[in-house]
XYZ file of N, CA and C in Angstrom:
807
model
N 86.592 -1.051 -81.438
C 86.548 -0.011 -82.467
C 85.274 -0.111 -83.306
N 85.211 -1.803 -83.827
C 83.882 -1.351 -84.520
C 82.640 -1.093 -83.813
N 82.232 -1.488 -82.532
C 81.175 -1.216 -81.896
C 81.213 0.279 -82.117
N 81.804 1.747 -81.387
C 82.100 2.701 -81.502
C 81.459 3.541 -82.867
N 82.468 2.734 -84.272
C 81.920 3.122 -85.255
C 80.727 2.990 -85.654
N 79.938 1.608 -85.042
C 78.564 1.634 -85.598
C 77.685 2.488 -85.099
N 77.938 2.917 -83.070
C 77.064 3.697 -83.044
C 77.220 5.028 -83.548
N 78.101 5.347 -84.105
C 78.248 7.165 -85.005
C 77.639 6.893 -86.253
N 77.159 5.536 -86.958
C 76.269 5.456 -88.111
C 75.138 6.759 -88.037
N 74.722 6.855 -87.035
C 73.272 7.647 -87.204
C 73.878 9.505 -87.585
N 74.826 9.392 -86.822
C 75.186 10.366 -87.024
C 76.547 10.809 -88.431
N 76.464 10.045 -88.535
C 77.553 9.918 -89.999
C 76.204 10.148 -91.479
N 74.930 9.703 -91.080
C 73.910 9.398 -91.910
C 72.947 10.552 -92.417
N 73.128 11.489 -90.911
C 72.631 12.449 -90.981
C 73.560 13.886 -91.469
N 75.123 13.216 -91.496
C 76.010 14.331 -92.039
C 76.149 14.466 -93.462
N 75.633 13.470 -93.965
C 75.579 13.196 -95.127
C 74.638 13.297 -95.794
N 73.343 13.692 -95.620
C 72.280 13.301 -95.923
C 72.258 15.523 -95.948
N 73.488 15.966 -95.297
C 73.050 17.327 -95.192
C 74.489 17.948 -95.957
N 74.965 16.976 -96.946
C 76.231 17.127 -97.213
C 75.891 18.370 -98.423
N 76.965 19.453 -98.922
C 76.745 20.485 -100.070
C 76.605 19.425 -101.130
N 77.601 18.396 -101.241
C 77.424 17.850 -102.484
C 76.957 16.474 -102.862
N 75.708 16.158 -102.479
C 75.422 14.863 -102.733
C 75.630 14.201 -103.786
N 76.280 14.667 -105.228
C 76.766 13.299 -105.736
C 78.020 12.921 -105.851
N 79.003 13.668 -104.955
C 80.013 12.991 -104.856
C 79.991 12.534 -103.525
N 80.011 10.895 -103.219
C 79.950 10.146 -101.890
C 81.318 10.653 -101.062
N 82.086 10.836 -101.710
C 83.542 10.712 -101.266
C 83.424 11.995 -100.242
N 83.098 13.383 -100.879
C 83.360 14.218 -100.179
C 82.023 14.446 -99.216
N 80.870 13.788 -98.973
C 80.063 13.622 -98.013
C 81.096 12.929 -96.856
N 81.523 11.734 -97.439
C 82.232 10.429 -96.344
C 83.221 11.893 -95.340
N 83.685 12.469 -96.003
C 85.205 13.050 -95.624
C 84.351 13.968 -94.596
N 83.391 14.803 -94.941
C 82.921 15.856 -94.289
C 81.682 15.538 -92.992
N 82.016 14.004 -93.402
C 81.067 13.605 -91.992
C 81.951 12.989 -91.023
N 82.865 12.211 -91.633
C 83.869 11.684 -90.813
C 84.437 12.994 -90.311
N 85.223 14.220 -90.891
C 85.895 15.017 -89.720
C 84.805 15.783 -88.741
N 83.632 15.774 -88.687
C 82.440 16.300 -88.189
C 82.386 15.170 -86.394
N 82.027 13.720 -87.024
C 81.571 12.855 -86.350
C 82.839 12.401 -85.332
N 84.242 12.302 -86.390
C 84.732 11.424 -85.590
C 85.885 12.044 -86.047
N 86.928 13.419 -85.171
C 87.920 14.072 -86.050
C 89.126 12.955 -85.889
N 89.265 11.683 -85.727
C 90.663 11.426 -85.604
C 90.559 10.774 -87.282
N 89.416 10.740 -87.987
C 89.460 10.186 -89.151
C 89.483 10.946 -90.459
N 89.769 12.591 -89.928
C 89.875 13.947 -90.575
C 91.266 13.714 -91.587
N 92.365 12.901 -91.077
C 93.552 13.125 -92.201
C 93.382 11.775 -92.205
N 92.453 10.715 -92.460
C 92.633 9.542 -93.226
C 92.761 9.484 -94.586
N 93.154 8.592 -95.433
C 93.482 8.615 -96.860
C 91.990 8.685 -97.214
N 92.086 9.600 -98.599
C 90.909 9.200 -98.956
C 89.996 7.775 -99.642
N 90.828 7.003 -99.120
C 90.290 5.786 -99.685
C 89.643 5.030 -98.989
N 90.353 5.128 -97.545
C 89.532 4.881 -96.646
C 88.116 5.429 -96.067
N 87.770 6.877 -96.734
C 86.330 7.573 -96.650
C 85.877 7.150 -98.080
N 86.247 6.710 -98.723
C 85.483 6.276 -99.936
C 84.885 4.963 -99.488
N 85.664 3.616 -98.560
C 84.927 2.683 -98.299
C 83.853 2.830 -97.449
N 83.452 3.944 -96.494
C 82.765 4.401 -95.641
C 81.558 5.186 -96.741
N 82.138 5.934 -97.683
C 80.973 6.654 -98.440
C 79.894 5.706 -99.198
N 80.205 4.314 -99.528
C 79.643 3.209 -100.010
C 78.304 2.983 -98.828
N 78.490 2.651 -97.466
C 77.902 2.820 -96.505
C 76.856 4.427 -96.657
N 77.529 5.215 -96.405
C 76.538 6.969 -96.256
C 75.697 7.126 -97.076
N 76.275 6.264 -98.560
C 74.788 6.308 -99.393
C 74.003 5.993 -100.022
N 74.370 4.624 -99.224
C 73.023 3.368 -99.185
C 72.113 4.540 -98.206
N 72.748 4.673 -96.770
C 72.016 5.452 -95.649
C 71.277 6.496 -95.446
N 72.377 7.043 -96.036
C 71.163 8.774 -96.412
C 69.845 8.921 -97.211
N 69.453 8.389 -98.590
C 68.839 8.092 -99.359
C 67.296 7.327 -98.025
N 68.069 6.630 -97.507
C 66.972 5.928 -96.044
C 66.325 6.446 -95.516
N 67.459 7.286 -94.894
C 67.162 8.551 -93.759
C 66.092 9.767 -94.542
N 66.589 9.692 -95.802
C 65.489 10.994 -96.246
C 64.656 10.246 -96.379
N 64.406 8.934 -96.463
C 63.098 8.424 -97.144
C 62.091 8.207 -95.527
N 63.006 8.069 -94.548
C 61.981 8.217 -93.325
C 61.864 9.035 -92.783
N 62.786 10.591 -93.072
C 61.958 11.536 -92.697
C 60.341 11.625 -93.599
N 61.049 11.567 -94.852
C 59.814 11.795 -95.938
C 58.402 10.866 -95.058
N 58.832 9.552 -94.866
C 57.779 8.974 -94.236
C 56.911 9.295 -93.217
N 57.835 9.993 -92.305
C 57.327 10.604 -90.895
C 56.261 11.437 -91.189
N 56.715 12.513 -92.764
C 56.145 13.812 -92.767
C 54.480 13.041 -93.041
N 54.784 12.287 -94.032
C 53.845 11.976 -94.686
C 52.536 11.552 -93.856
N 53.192 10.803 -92.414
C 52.265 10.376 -91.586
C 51.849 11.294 -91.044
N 52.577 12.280 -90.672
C 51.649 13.517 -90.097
C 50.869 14.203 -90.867
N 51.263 14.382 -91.960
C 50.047 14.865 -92.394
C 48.925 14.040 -92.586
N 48.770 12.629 -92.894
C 47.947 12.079 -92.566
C 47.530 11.784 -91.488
N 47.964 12.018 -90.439
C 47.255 12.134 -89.041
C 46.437 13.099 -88.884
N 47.228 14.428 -89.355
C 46.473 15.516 -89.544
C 44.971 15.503 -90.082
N 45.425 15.294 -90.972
C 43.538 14.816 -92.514
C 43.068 14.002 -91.274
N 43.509 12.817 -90.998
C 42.601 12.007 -90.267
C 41.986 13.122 -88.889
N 42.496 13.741 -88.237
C 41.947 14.532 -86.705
C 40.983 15.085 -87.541
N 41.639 16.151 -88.423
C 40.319 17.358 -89.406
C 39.335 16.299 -89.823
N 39.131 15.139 -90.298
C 37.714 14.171 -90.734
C 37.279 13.514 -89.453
N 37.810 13.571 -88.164
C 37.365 12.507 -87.380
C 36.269 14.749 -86.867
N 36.807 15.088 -86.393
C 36.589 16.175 -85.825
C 35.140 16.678 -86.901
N 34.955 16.483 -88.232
C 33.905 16.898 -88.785
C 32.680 15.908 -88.557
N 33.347 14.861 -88.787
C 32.234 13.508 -88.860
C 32.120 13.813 -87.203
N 32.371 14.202 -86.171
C 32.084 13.928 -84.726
C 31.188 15.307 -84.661
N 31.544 16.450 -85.290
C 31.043 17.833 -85.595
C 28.998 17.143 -86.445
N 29.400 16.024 -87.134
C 28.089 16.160 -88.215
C 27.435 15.428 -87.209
N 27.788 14.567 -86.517
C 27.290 13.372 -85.721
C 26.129 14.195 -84.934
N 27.297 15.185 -83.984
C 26.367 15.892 -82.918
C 25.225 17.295 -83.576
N 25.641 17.271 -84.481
C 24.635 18.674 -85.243
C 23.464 17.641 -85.534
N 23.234 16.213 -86.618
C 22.513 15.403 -86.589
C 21.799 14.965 -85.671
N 22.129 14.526 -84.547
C 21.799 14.080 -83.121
C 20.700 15.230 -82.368
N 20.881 16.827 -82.828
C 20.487 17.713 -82.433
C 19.283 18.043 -83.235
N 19.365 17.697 -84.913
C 18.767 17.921 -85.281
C 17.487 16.813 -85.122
N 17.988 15.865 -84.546
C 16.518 14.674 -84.710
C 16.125 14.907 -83.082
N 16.930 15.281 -82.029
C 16.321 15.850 -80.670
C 14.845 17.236 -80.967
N 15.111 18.264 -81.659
C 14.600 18.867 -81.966
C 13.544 18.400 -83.101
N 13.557 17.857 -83.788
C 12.366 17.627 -84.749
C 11.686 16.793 -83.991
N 12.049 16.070 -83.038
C 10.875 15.242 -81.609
C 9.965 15.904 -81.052
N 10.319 17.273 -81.313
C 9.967 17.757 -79.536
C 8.983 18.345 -81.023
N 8.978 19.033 -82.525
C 8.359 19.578 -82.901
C 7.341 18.534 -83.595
N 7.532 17.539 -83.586
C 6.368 16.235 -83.862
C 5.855 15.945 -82.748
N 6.451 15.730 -81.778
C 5.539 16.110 -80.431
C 4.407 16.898 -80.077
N 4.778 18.052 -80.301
C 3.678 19.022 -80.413
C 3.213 19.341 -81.168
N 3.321 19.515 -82.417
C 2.141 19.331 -83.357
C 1.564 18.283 -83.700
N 1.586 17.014 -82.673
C 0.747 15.694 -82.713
C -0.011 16.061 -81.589
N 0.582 16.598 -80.839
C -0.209 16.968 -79.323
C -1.538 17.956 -79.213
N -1.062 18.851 -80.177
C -2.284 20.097 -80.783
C -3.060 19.488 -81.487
N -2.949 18.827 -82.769
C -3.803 18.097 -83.638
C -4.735 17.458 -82.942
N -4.096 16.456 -82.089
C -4.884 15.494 -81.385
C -5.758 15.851 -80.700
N -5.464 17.049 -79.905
C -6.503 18.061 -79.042
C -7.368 18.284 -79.668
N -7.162 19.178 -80.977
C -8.381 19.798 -81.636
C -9.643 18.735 -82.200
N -8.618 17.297 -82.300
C -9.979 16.077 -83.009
C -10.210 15.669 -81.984
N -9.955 15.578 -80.930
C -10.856 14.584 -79.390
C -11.671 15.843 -78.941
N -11.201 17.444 -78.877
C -12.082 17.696 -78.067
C -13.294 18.689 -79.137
N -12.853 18.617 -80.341
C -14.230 19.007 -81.646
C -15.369 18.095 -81.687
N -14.714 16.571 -81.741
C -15.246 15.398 -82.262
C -16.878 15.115 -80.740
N -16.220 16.067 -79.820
C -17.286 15.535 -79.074
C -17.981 16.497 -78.398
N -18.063 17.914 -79.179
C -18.260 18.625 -79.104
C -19.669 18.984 -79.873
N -20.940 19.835 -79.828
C -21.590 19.740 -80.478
C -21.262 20.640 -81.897
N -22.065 20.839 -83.390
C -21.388 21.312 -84.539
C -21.348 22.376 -84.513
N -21.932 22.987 -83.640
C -22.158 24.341 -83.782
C -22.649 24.988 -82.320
N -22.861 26.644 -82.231
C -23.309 26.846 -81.024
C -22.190 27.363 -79.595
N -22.626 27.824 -78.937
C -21.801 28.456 -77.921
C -20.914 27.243 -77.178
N -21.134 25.645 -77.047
C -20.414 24.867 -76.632
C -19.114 24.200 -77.829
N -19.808 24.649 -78.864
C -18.055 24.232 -79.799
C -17.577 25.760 -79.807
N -17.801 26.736 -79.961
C -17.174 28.038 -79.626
C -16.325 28.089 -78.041
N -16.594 27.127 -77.430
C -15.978 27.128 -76.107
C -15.037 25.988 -75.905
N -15.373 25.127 -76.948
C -14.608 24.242 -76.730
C -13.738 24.172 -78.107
N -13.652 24.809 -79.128
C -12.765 25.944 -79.794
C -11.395 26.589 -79.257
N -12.168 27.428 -78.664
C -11.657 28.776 -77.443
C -10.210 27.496 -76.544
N -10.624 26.917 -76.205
C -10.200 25.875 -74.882
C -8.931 25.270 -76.250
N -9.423 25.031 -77.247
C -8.208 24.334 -77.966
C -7.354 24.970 -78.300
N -7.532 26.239 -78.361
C -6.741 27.217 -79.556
C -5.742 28.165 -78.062
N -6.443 27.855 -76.743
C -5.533 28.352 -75.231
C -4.477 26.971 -75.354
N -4.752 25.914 -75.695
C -3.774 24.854 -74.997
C -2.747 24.775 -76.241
N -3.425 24.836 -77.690
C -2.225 25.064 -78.376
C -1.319 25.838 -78.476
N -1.794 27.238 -77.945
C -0.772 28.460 -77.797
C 0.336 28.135 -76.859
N -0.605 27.206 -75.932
C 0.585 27.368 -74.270
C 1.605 26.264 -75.052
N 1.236 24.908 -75.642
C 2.683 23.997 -76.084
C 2.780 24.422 -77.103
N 2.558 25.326 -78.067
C 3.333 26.245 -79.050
C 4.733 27.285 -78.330
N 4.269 27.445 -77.267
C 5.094 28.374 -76.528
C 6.035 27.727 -76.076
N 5.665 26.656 -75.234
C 6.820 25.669 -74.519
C 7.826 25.440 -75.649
N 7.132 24.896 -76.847
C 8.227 24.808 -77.895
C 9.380 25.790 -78.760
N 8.407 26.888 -78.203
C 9.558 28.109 -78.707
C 10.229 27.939 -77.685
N 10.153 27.685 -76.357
C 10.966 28.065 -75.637
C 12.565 27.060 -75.531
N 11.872 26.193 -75.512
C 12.889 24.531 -75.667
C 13.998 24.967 -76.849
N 13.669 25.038 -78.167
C 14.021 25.236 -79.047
C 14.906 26.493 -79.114
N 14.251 27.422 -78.603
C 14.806 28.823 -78.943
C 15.445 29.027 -80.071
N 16.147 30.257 -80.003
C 16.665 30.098 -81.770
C 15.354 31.133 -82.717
N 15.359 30.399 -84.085
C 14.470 30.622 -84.717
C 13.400 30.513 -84.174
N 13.274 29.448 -83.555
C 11.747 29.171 -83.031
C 11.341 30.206 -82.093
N 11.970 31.021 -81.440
C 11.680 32.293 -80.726
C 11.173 33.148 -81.608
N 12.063 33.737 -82.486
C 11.612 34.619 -83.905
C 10.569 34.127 -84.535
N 9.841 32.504 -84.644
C 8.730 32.555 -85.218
C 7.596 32.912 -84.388
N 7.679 32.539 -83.243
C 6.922 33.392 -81.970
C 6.972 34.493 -81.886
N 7.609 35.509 -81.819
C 7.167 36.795 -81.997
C 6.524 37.181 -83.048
N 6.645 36.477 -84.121
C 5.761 36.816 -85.392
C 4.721 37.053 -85.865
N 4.057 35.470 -84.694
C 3.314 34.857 -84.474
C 2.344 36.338 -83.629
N 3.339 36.671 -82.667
C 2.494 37.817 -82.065
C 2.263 39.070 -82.887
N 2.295 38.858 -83.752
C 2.142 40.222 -84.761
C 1.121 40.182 -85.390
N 0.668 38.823 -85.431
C -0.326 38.245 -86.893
C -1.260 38.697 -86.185
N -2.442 39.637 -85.814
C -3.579 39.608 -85.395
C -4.903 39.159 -86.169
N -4.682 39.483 -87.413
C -5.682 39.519 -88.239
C -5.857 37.880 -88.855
N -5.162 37.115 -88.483
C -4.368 35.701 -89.510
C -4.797 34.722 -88.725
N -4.135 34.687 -87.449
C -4.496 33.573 -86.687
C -5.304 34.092 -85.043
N -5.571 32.686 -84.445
C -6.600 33.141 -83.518
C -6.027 33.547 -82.468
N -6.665 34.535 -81.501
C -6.441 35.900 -80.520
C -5.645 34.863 -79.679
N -5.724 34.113 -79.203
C -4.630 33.277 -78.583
C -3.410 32.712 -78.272
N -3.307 32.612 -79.919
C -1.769 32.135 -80.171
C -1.025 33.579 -80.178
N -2.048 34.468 -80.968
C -1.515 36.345 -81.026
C -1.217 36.853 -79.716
N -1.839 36.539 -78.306
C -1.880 37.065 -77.282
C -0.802 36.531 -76.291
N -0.779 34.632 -76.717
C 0.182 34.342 -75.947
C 1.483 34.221 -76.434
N 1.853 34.523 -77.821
C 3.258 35.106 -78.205
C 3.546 36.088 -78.162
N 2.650 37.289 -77.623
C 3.425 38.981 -77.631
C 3.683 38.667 -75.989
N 2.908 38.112 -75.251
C 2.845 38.681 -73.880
C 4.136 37.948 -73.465
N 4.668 36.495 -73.813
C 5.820 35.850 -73.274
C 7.269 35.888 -73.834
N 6.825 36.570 -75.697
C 8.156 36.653 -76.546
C 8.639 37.825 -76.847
N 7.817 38.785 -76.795
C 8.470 40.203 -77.743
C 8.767 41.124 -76.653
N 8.255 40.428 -75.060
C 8.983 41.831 -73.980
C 10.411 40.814 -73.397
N 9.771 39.320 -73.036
C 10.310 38.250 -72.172
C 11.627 37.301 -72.778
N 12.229 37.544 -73.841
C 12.880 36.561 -74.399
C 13.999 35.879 -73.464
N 15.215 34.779 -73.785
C 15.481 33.900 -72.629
C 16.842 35.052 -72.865
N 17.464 34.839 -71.615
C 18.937 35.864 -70.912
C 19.914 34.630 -71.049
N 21.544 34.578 -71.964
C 22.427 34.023 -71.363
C 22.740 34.568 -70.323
N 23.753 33.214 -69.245
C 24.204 34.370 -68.090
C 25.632 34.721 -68.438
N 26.224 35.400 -67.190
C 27.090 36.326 -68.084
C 28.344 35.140 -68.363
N 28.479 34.070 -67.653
C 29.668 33.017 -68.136
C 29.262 32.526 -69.216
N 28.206 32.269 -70.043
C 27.937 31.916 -71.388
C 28.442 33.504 -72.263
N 28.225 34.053 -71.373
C 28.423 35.849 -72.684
C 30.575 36.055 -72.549
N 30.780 35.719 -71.582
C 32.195 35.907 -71.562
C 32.740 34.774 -71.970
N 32.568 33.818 -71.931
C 33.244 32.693 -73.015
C 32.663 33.219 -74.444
N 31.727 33.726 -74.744
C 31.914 33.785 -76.592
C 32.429 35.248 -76.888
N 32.683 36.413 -76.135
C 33.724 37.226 -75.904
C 35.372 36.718 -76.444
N 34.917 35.565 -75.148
C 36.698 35.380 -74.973
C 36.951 35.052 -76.704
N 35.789 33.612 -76.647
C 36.603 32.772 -78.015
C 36.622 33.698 -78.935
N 35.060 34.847 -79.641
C 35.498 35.538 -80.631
C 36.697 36.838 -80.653
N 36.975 37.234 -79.266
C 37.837 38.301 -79.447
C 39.303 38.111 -79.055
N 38.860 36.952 -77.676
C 40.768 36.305 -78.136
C 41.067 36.944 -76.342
N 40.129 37.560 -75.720
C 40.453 37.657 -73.983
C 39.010 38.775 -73.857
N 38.991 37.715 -72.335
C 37.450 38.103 -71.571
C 37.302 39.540 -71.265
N 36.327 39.697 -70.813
C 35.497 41.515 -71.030
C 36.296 42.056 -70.142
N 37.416 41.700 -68.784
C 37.415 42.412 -68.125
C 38.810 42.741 -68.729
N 39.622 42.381 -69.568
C 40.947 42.698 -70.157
C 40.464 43.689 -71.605
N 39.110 43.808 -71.814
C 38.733 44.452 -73.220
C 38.106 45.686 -72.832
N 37.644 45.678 -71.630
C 36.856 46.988 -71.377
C 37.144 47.640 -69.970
N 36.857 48.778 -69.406
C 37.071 49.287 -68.353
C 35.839 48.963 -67.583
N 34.979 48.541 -67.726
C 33.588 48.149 -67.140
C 33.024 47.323 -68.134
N 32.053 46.601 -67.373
C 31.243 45.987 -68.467
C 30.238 45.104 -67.206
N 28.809 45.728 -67.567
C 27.994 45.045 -66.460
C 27.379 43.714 -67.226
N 27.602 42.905 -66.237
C 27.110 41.327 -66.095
C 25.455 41.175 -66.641
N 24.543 42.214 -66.423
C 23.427 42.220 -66.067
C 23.371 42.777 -67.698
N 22.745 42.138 -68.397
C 21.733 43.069 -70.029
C 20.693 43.830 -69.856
N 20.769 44.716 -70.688
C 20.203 45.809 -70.546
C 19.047 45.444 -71.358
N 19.197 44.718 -72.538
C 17.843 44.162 -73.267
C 18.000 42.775 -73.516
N 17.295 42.075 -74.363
C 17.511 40.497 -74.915
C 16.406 40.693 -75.896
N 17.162 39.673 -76.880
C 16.163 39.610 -78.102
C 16.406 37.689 -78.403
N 16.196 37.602 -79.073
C 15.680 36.272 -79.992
C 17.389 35.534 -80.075
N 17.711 36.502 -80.827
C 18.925 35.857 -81.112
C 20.587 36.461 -80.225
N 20.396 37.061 -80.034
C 21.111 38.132 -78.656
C 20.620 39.231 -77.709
N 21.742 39.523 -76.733
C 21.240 40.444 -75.433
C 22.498 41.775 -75.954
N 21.874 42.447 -74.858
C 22.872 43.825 -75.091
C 23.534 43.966 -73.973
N 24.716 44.810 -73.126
C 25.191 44.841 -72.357
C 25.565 46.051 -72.321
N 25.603 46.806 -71.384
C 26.066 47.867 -71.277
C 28.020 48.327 -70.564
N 28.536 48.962 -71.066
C 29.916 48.748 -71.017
C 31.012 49.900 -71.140
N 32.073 50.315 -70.644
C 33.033 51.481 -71.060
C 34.149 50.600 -71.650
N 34.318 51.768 -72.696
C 36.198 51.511 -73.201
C 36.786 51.936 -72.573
N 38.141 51.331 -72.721
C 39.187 51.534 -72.406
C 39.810 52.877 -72.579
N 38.480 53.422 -73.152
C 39.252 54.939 -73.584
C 38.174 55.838 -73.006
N 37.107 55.457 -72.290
C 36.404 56.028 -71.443
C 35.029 56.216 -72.063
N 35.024 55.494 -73.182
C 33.550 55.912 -74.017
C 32.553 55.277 -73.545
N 31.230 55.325 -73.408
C 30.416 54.505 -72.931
C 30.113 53.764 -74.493
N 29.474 51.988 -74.271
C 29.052 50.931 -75.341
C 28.317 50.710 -74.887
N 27.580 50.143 -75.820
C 26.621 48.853 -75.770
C 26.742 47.405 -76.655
N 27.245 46.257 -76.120
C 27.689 45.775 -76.631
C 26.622 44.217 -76.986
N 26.710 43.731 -77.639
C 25.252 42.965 -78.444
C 26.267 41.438 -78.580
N 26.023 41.036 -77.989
C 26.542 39.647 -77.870
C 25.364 38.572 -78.633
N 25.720 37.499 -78.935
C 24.725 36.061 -79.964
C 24.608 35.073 -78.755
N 23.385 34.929 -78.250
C 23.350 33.958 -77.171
C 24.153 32.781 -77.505
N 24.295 31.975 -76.767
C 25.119 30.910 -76.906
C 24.261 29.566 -77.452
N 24.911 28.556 -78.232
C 25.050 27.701 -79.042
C 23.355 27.999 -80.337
N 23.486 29.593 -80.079
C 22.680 29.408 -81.535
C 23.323 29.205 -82.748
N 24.496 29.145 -83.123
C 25.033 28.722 -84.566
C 24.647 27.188 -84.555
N 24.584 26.639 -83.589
C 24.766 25.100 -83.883
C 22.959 24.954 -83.967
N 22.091 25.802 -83.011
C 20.286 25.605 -83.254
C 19.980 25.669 -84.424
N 20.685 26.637 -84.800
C 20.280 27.364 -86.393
C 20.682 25.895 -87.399
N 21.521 25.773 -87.438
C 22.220 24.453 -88.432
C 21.605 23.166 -88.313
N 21.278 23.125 -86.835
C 20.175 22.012 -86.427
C 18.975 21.942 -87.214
N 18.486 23.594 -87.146
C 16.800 23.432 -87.544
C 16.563 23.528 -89.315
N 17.894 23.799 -89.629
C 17.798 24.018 -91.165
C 17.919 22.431 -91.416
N 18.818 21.422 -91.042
C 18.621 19.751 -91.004
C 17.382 19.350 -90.580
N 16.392 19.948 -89.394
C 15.240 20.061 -89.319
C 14.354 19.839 -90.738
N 14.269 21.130 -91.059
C 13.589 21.433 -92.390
C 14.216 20.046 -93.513
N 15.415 20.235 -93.354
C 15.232 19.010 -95.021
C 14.738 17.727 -94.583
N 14.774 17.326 -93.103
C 14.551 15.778 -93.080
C 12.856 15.882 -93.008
N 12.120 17.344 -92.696
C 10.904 17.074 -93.095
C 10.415 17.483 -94.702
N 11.199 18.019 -95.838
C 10.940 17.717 -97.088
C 11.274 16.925 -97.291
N 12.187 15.951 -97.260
C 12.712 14.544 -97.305
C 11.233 13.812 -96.606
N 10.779 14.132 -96.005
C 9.749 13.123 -95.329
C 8.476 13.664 -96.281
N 8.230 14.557 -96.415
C 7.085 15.193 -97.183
C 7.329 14.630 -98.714
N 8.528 14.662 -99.348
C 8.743 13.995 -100.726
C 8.404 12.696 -101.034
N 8.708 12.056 -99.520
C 8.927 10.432 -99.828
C 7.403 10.233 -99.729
N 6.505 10.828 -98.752
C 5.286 10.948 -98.693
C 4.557 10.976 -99.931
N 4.494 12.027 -100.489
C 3.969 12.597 -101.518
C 4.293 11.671 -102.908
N 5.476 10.647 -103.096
C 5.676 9.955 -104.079
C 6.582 10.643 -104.963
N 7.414 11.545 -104.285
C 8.485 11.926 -105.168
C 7.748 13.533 -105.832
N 6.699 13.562 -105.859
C 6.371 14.981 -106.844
C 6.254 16.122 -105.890
């Protein structure tokens, strides 16, 4: 018998713990006992009073480890949301010092050009005009490579770049219109239908009655696509190439770790 009774504890604990009237033990004991175990439904009540001594030591437990459980989940929770940001800052960081390499790279690479091949150049005269000319072609071409690597902003400062005629030299002007403002880079269309899917919630072919794979234009920061509704209208639909939110966030960490480097330089002023 008592084995029996102990294992209905859990369940005597939990009848009680859900009883209408928790401060009278007695009528928890009664309403868990005819619940749990009906042959103890017409016992005296004295005998559910020695049992209610038991239910509420127990219950008081039982709420305190649900309470506990909750508590851990939500701290599991906080903990995933901080592990997931700090793993989020890690890789935006990581991106941002990949990219500020490649842009100390090349503007060590240009610099360096222009003092080895000036320095031995004569001061003046049609051979430093040529050997000028020769510096200001090789900086354009790894100015370019670097827009290209980068993309992102760094595309948009390249086309800019091709605008400036009057500012900077015919070179850098010639070789950013001719490779950026007709040529910019194409996602393909599985990079354009995954950020479909994620921002709209299901891929192009459940959203539209057509929708060609192939863009009709590309720019800097997105392409266009040409497309029908579902209701027969013709679109054009302008998609954000893929992982520029994270370039963009990169190159703005870019920028502070080189005022951070320019401050510490400079002595703080």
């Amino acid at each position: 018998m008592l084995p029996r009774y102990l294992g209905l504890l859990p369940r005597l604990a939990a009848a009680a713990a859900a009883a209408p009237h928790p401060h009278h033990p007695q009528h928890a004991a009664r309403a868990a006992a005819a619940w749990a175990w009906p042959g103890l439904a017409g016992a005296p009540l004295a005998g559910a009073q020695r049992g209610a001594s038991g239910l509420a030591a127990a219950a008081p437990a039982a709420r305190g480890l649900v309470r506990l459980r909750y508590l851990l989940g939500l701290g599991g929770l906080a903990a995933a949301a901080q592990f997931d940001a700090l793993r989020d800052e890690a890789r935006l960081g990581a991106l941002a010092v990949v990219r500020l390499a490649r842009d100390v790279s090349a503007a060590a690479a240009i610099v360096a050009d222009y003092k080895v091949s000036l320095a031995s150049a004569p001061p003046s005269g049609p051979e430093r005009a040529e050997a000028l000319a020769g510096c200001h072609e090789r900086g354009a071409d790894r100015l370019l490579r670097l827009c290209f690597a980068n993309g992102g902003i760094y595309t948009k400062l390249g086309q800019h770049i091709g605008q400036l005629d009057h500012l900077l030299p015919s070179q850098y002007v010639v070789t950013m219109r001719e490779h950026l403002l007709d040529k910019c880079p194409v996602s393909d269309y599985a990079e354009v239908a995954a950020i479909i899917r994620e921002d709209l919630g299901s891929p192009p072919e459940e959203l539209f009655a057509s929708f060609d794979t192939q863009p009709i234009a590309s720019a800097s920061l997105a392409q266009v696509h040409r497309a029908t509704g579902l209701d027969g209208r013709p679109l054009a639909i302008k998609v954000q190439h893929a992982g520029l939110a994270e370039s963009c966030a990169a190159d703005i960490r870019t920028i502070e770790l080189l005022v951070q480097a320019a401050r510490g330089g400079g002595g703080g002023e």
